[in-house]
XYZ file of C-alpha atoms in Angstrom:
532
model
C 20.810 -47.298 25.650
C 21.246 -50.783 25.375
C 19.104 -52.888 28.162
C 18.293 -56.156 29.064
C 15.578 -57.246 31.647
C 14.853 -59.786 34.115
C 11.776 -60.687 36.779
C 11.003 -61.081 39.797
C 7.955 -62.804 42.031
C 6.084 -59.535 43.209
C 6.284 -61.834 47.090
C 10.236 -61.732 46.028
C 10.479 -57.916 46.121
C 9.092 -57.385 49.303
C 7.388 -54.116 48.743
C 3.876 -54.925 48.675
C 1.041 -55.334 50.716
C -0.835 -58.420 51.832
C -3.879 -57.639 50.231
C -2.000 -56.877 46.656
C -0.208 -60.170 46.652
C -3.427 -62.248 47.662
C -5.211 -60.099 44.507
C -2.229 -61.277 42.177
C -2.340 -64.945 43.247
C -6.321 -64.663 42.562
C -7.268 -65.533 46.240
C -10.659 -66.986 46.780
C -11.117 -64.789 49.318
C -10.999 -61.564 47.389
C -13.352 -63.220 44.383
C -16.342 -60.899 45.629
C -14.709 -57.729 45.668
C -13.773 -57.605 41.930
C -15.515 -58.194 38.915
C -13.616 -59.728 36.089
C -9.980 -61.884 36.150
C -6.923 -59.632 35.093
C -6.626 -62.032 32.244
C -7.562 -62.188 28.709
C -10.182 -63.782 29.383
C -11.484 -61.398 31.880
C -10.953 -58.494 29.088
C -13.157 -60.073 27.051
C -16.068 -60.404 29.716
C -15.217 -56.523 30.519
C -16.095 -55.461 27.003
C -19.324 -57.565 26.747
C -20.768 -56.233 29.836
C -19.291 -52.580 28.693
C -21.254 -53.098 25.000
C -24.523 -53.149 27.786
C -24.113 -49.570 28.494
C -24.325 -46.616 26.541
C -21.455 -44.133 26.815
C -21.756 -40.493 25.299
C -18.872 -40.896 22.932
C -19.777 -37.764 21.414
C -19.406 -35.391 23.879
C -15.921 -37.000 25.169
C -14.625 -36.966 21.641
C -15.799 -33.251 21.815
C -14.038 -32.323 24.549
C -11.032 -34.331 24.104
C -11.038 -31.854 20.437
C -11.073 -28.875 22.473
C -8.657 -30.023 24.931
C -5.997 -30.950 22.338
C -6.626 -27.969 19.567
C -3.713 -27.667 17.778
C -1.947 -30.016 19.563
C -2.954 -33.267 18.460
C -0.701 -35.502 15.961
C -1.877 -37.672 13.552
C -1.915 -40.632 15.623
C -3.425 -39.235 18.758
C -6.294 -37.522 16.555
C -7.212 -41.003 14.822
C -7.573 -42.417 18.008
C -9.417 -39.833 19.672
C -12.050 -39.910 15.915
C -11.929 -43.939 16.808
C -13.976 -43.436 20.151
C -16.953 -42.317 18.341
C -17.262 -46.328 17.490
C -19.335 -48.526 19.348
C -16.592 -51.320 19.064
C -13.990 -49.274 20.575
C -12.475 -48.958 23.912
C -10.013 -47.739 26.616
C -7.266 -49.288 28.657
C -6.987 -46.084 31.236
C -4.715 -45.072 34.023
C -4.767 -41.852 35.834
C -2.176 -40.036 38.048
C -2.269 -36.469 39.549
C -0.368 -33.714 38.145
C 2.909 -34.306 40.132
C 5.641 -31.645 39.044
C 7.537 -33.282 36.058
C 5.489 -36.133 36.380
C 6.706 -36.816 40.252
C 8.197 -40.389 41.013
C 9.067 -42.701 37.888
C 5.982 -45.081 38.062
C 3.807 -41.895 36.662
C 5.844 -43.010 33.557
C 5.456 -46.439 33.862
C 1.452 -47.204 34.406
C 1.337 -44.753 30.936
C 3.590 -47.132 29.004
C 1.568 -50.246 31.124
C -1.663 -48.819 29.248
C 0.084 -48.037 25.806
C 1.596 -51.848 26.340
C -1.992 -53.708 26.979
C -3.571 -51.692 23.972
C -0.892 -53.579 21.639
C -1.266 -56.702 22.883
C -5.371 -56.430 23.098
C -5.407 -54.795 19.520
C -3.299 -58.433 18.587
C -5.081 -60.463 19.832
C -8.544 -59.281 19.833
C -8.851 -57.899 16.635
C -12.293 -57.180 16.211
C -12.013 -54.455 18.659
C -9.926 -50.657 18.484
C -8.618 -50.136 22.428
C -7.033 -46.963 23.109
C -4.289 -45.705 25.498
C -5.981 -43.355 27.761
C -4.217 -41.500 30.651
C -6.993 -39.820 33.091
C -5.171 -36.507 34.859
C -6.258 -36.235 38.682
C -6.306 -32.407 38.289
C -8.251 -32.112 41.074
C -6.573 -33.377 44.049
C -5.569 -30.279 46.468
C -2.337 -32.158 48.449
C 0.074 -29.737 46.992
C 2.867 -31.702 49.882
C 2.276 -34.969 48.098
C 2.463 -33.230 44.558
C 4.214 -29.938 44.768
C 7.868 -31.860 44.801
C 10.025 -33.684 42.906
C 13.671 -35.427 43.427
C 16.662 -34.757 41.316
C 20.179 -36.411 42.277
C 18.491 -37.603 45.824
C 17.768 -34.406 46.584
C 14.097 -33.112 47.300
C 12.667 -29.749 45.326
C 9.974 -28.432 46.426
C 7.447 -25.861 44.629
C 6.868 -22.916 47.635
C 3.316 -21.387 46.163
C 1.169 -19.847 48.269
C -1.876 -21.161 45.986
C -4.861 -23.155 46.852
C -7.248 -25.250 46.086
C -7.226 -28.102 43.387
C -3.405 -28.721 42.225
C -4.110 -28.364 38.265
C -5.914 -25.044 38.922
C -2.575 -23.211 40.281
C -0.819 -21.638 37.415
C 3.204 -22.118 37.244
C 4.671 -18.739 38.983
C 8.217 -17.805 39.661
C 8.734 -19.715 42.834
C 8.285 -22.751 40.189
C 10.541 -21.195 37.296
C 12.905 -21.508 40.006
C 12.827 -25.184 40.460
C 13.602 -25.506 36.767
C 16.589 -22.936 37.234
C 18.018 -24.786 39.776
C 18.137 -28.428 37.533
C 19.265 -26.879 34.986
C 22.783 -27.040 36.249
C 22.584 -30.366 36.935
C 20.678 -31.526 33.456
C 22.501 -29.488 31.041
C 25.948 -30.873 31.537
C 24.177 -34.941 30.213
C 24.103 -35.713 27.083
C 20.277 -35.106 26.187
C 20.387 -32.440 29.123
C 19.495 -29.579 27.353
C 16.643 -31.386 25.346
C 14.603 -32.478 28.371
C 14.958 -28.907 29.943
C 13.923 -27.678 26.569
C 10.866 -29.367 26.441
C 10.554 -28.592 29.962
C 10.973 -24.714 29.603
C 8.665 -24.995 26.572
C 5.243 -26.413 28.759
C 6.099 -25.243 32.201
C 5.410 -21.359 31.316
C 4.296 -18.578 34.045
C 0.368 -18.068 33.860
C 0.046 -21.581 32.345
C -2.343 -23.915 34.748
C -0.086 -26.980 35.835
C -3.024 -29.248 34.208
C -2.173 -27.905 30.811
C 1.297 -27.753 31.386
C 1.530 -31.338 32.808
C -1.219 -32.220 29.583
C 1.541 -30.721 27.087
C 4.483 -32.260 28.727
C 2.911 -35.949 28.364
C 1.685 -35.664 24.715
C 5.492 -34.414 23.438
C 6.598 -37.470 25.628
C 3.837 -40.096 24.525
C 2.116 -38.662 20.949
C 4.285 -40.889 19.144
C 2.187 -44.317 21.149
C -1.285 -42.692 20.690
C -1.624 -41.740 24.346
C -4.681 -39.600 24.983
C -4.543 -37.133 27.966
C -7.730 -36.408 29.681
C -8.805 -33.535 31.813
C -11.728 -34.635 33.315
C -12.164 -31.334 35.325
C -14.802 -29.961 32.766
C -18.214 -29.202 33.068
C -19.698 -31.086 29.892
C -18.024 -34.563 31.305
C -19.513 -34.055 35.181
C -22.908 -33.525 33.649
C -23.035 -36.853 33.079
C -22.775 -37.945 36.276
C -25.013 -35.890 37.958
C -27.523 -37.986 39.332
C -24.710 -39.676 41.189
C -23.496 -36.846 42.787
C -27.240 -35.805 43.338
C -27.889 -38.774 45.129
C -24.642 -38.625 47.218
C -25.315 -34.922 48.338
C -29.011 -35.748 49.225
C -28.974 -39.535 50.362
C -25.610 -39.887 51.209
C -25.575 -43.597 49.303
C -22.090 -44.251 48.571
C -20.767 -44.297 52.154
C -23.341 -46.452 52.523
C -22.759 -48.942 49.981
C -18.682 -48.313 50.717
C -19.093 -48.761 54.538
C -20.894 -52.108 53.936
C -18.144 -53.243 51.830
C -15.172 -51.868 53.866
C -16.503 -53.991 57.013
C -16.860 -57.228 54.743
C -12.767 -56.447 53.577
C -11.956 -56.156 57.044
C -13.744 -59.461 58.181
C -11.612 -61.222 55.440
C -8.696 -59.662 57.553
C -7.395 -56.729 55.621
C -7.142 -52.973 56.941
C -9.434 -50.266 55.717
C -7.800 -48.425 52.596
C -10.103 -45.635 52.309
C -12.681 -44.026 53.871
C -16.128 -42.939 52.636
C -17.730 -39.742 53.860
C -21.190 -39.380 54.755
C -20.556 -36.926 51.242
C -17.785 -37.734 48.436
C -17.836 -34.186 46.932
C -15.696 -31.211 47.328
C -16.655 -28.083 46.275
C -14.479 -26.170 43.878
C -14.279 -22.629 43.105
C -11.843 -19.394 43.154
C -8.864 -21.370 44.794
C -11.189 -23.556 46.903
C -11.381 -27.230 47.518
C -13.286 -28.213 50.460
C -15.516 -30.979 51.676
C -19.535 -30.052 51.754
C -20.804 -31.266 54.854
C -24.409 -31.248 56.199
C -25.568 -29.349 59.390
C -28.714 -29.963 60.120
C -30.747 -28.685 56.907
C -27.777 -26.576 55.682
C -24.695 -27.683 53.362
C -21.652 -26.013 54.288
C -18.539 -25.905 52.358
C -16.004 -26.519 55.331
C -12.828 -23.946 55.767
C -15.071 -21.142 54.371
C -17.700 -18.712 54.509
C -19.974 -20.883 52.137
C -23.255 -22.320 53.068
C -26.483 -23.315 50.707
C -29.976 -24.853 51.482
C -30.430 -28.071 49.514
C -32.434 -26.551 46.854
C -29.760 -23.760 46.897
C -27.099 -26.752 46.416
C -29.026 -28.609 43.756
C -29.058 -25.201 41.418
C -25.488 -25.183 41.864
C -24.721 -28.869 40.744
C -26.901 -28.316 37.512
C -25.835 -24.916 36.536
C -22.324 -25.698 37.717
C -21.131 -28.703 37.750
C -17.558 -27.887 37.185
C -17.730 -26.740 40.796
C -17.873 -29.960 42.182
C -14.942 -32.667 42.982
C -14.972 -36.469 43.607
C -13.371 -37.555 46.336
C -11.289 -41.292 45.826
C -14.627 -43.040 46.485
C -16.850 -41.483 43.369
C -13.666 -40.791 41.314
C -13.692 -44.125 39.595
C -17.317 -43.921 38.711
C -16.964 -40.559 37.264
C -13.838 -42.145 35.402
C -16.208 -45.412 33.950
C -18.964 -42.953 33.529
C -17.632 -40.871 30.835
C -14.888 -43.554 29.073
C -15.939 -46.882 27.397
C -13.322 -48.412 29.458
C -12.700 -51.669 30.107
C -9.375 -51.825 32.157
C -7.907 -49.954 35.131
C -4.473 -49.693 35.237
C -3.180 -48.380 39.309
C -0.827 -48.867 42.079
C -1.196 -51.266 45.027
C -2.785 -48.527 46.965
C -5.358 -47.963 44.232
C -5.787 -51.226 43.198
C -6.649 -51.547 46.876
C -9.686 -48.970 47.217
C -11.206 -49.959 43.916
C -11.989 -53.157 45.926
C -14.094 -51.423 48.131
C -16.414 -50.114 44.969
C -17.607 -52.847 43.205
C -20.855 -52.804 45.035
C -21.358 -49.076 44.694
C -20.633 -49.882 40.913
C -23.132 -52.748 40.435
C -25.815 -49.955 42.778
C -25.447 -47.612 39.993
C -25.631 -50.157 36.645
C -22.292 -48.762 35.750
C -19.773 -51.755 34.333
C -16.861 -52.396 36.804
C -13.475 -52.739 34.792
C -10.549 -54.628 35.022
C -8.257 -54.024 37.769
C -4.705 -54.640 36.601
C -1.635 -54.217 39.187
C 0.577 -51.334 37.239
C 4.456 -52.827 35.949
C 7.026 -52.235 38.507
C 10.604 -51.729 37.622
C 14.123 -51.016 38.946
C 16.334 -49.332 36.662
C 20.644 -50.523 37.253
C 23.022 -48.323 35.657
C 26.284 -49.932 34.193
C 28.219 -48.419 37.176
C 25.687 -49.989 39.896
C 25.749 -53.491 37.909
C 29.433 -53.376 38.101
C 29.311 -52.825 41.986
C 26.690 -54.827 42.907
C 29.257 -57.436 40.914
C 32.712 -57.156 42.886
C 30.848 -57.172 45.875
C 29.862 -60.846 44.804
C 25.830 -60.198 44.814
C 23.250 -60.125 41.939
C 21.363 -57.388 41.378
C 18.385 -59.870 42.946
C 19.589 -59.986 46.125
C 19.145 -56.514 47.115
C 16.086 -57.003 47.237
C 17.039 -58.188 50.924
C 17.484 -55.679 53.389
C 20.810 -54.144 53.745
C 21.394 -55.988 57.237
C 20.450 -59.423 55.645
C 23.084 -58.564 52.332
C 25.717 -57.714 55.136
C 25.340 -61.218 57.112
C 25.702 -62.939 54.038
C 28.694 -60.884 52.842
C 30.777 -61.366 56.337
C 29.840 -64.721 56.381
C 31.212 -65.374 52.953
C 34.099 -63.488 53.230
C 34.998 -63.985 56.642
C 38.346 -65.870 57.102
C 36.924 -66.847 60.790
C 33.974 -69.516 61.764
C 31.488 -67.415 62.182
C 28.046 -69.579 62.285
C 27.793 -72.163 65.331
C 25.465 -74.606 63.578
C 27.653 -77.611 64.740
C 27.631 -75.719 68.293
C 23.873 -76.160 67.916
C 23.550 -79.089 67.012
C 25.916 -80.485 70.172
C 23.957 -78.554 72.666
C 20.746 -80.382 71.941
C 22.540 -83.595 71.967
C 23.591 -82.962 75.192
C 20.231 -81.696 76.464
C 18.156 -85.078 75.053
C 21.103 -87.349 76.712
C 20.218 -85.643 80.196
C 16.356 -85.617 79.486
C 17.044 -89.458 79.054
C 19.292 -89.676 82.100
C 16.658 -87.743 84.362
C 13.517 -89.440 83.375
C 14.090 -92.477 85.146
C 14.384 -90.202 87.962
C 12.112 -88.034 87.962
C 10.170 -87.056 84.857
C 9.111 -83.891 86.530
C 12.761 -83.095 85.848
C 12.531 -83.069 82.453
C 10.670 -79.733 82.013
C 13.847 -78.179 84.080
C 16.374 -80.034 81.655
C 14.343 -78.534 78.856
C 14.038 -74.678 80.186
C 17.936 -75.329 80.529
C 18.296 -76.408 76.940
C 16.494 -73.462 75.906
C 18.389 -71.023 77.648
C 21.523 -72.280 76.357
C 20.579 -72.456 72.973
C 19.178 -68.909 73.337
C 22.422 -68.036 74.837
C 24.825 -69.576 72.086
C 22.199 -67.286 69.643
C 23.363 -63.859 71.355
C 27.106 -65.109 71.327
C 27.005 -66.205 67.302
C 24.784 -62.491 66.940
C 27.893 -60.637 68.755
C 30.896 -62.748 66.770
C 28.997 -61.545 63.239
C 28.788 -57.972 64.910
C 32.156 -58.075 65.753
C 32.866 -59.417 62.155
C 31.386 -57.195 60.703
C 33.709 -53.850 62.055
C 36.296 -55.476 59.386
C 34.052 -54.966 56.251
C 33.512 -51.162 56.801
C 34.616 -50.395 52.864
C 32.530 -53.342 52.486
C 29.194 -51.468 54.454
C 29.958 -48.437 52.699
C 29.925 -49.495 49.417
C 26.674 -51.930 49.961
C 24.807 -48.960 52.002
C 25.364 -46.640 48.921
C 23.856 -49.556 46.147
C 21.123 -49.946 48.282
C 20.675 -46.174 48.933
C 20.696 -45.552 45.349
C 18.873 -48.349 44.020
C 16.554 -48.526 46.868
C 16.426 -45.314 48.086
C 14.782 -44.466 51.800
C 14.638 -48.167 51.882
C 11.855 -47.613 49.198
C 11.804 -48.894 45.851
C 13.022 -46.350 43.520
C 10.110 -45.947 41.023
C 8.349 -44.209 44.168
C 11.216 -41.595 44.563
C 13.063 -41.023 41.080
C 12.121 -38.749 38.593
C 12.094 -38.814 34.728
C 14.407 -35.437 34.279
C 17.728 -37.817 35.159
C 16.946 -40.967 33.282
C 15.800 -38.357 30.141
C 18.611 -36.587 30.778
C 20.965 -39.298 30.706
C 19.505 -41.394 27.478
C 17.046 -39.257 26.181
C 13.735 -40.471 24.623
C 15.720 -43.911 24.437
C 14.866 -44.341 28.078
C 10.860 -44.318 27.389
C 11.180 -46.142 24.452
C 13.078 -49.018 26.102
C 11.158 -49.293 29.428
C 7.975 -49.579 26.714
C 10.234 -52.761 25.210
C 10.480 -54.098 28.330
C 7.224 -53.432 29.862
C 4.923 -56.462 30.280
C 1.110 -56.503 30.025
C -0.824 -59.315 32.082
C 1.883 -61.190 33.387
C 2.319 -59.392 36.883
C 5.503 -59.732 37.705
C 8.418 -57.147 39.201
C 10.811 -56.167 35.950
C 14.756 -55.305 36.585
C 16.268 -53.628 33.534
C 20.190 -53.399 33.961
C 22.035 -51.302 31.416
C 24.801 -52.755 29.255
């Protein structure tokens, strides 16, 4: 797979959100809501202020040795043995388990992280930084997770199970799903080695956390990638005092609330909400939200109910049992890594900016927020389209309405455009404001409501010629609707739809390894790799 890449402005793309694009120009506005630049610069503050606090390094490397017996390779084990050192640290991103990893950006905030720990190890070489990638077991949306798309098409996992996601263990329903790609994958030319590796970690009565944990080390060992489950007792001991606090005093929605109002002042919408508790509570297929009545804590959806001394026991003898909602999962995260950068999406880079109070309340060192890489991945047979259609691959980044106007208009053997027309009528209209004055100069505010009209009027009639045009480009329309459709498709970009099992399919580990060439590491911009 030979590739080249270009970029793009993120503003170009026209896929993100106000409050993204005034974080990536480093508006003053913003300034209090984060804590360090997503610079070098602001890396290096990160790791002084993490060097303050003491992380138990022992019992993550502990865990991380149980969660990767037998499985770890050399590379993976030396940096798992290199977090026992005070001078070393993460670069983390974290993603639920998704089926197959879900849509392609899974893939790409992993190789964002893997990229960031070169460049850091470069250039600041009295430090070790480590790739890690922080599974989101615990989220129980099976409709956002339970699918993936293949060929356009949507397959969906039908379980009956509940609860947290990475609890459910892979039944027939999902053998099924890997059936029914099979025909599809096995006729590329590295079909059959994707659906190997597939077939090899997706096995009935294995938990979709392990599965999911196996499928990313065979795919990222070779960069040094560490997986980690944080679902596990030893890890949430650490922070219980946090979740103590929340359960009794209720202090993050506090602190959150606060902060949420202050975002919306500066004129940006609410991107997550705090509960008066931030815990679910976890158990035999369970994950609810505890909520207090009166002097009781009920787990909601079920029989379950505890007085607060009743709930306290729990939490110490089991914390396992208890879940962080979005607004205490980051602290967990920072709690039990020695991390220094936070790798997300727009939507996560977007709560995270509601937490840096609630960060600074609890002494625990606020990372670096740094937008995840975006890409769009052009196939030879798209490029060459996209080409006799006289576009670049650039402009359809326009909406498909725009890309038609521009086509008819440039291929159109008629005048289709009446800026001359324009520019007549308002000649006319200031010659009869001049002519009227005299007059009457009430009579001008009639000669310009008549100007306006017309003007409006030659507007509908240059709209209805270009409609009109544009029922003699219907090969045209067909073959731009089914670009856009596949590069951008649902009028979404395609990282948030496509799956790995095509691309891997298609080129193999190739694919990985090239998006990893081509991946960039602070300088936030939009990356288009076209194949050769």
């Amino acid at each position: 797979m030979d590739c080249t890449s270009t970029r793009l402005p993120y503003r170009q793309a026209n896929h993100f959100t106000k409050i993204i694009l005034d974080y990536l120009d480093q508006g003053e506005v913003l300034k209090p809501f984060y804590a360090h630049d997503p610079s070098l610069q602001g890396i290096q503050k990160a790791i002084e202020a993490r060097k303050n606090v003491t992380t138990n390094r022992k019992i993550l490397v502990e865990e991380l040795k149980k969660q990767y017996a037998g499985l770890a390779t050399p590379l993976v084990q030396k940096n798992i043995d290199a977090l026992l050192l005070e001078n070393t640290f993460t670069i983390t991103t974290a993603h639920q388990p998704n089926i197959f990893t879900g849509p392609l950006y899974f893939i790409y905030k992993i190789l964002h992280a893997i990229k960031l720990v070169e460049q850091c190890s470069a250039l600041l070489p009295l430090y070790n930084f480590v790739p890690v990638f922080y599974m989101g077991s615990e989220d129980a949306d099976l409709e956002e997770l339970g699918h993936f798309y293949l060929d356009g098409e949507k397959r969906s996992w039908n379980t009956k199970q509940k609860g947290a996601v990475g609890r459910m263990s892979i039944d027939k329903d999902f053998l099924n799903l890997i059936s029914r790609a099979e025909g599809q994958l096995s006729v590329m030319p590295f079909g059959n080695e994707i659906l190997s590796v597939v077939k090899d970690c997706y096995k009935e009565g294995v938990l979709l956390q392990d599965a999911t944990f196996k499928f990313l080390n065979i795919l990222f060992a070779e960069y040094g990638l560490i997986v980690l489950i944080p679902d596990n007792a030893s890890l949430k001991k650490q922070a219980l005092k946090i979740f103590e606090d929340d359960l009794l005093n209720e202090t993050a929605s506090v602190i959150v609330e606060q902060t949420a109002e202050k975002l919306q002042a500066a004129g940006y919408k609410q991107q997550a909400n705090p509960r008066e508790i931030n815990l679910f509570y976890l158990k035999n297929g369970i994950r609810e939200r505890i909520v207090k009545k009166g002097s009781e804590f009920r787990i909601q959806n079920s029989e379950l109910k505890f007085t607060q001394e009743e709930l306290t026991n729990e939490l110490q003898d089991h914390p396992e049992r208890f879940s962080p909602n979005v607004i205490l999962r980051g602290i967990y995260q920072e709690i039990i890594l020695p991390n220094i950068v936070y790798i997300g999406g727009g939507g996560e880079i977007a709560y995270w900016l509601l937490l840096k109070d609630l960060f600074k309340h609890y002494r625990v060192p606020f990372p670096v927020l740094l937008l995840r890489n975006s890409f769009l991945v052009v196939e030879t047979k798209w490029k060459e389209k996209i080409e006799r259609l006289g576009f670049s691959v650039e402009d359809f980044f326009l909406s498909e309405q725009e890309l038609m106007n521009r086509l008819v208009i440039k291929e159109s053997k008629n005048e289709i455009k009446l800026n001359g027309n324009f520019t007549d009528t308002e000649k006319i209209y200031e010659s009869l404001k001049r002519q009227a004055e005299p007059i009457d100069k009430t009579l001008i505010r009639h000669v310009e409501a008549l100007k306006t009209r017309s003007l409006d009027q030659l507007r509908e009639l240059e709209k209805k010629m270009l409609r009109a045009e544009k029922r003699k480009f219907t090969d045209q329309q067909r073959q731009l609707h089914g670009i856009k459709e596949n590069l951008f498709p649902g009028n979404g970009l395609q990282e948030r739809r496509e799956n790995i099992l095509y691309y891997y399919a298609k080129w193999g580990k190739d694919f990985i390894q090239q998006v990893y060439l081509h991946s960039l590491s602070l300088e936030e911009e939009f990356v288009i790799v076209t194949e050769q």
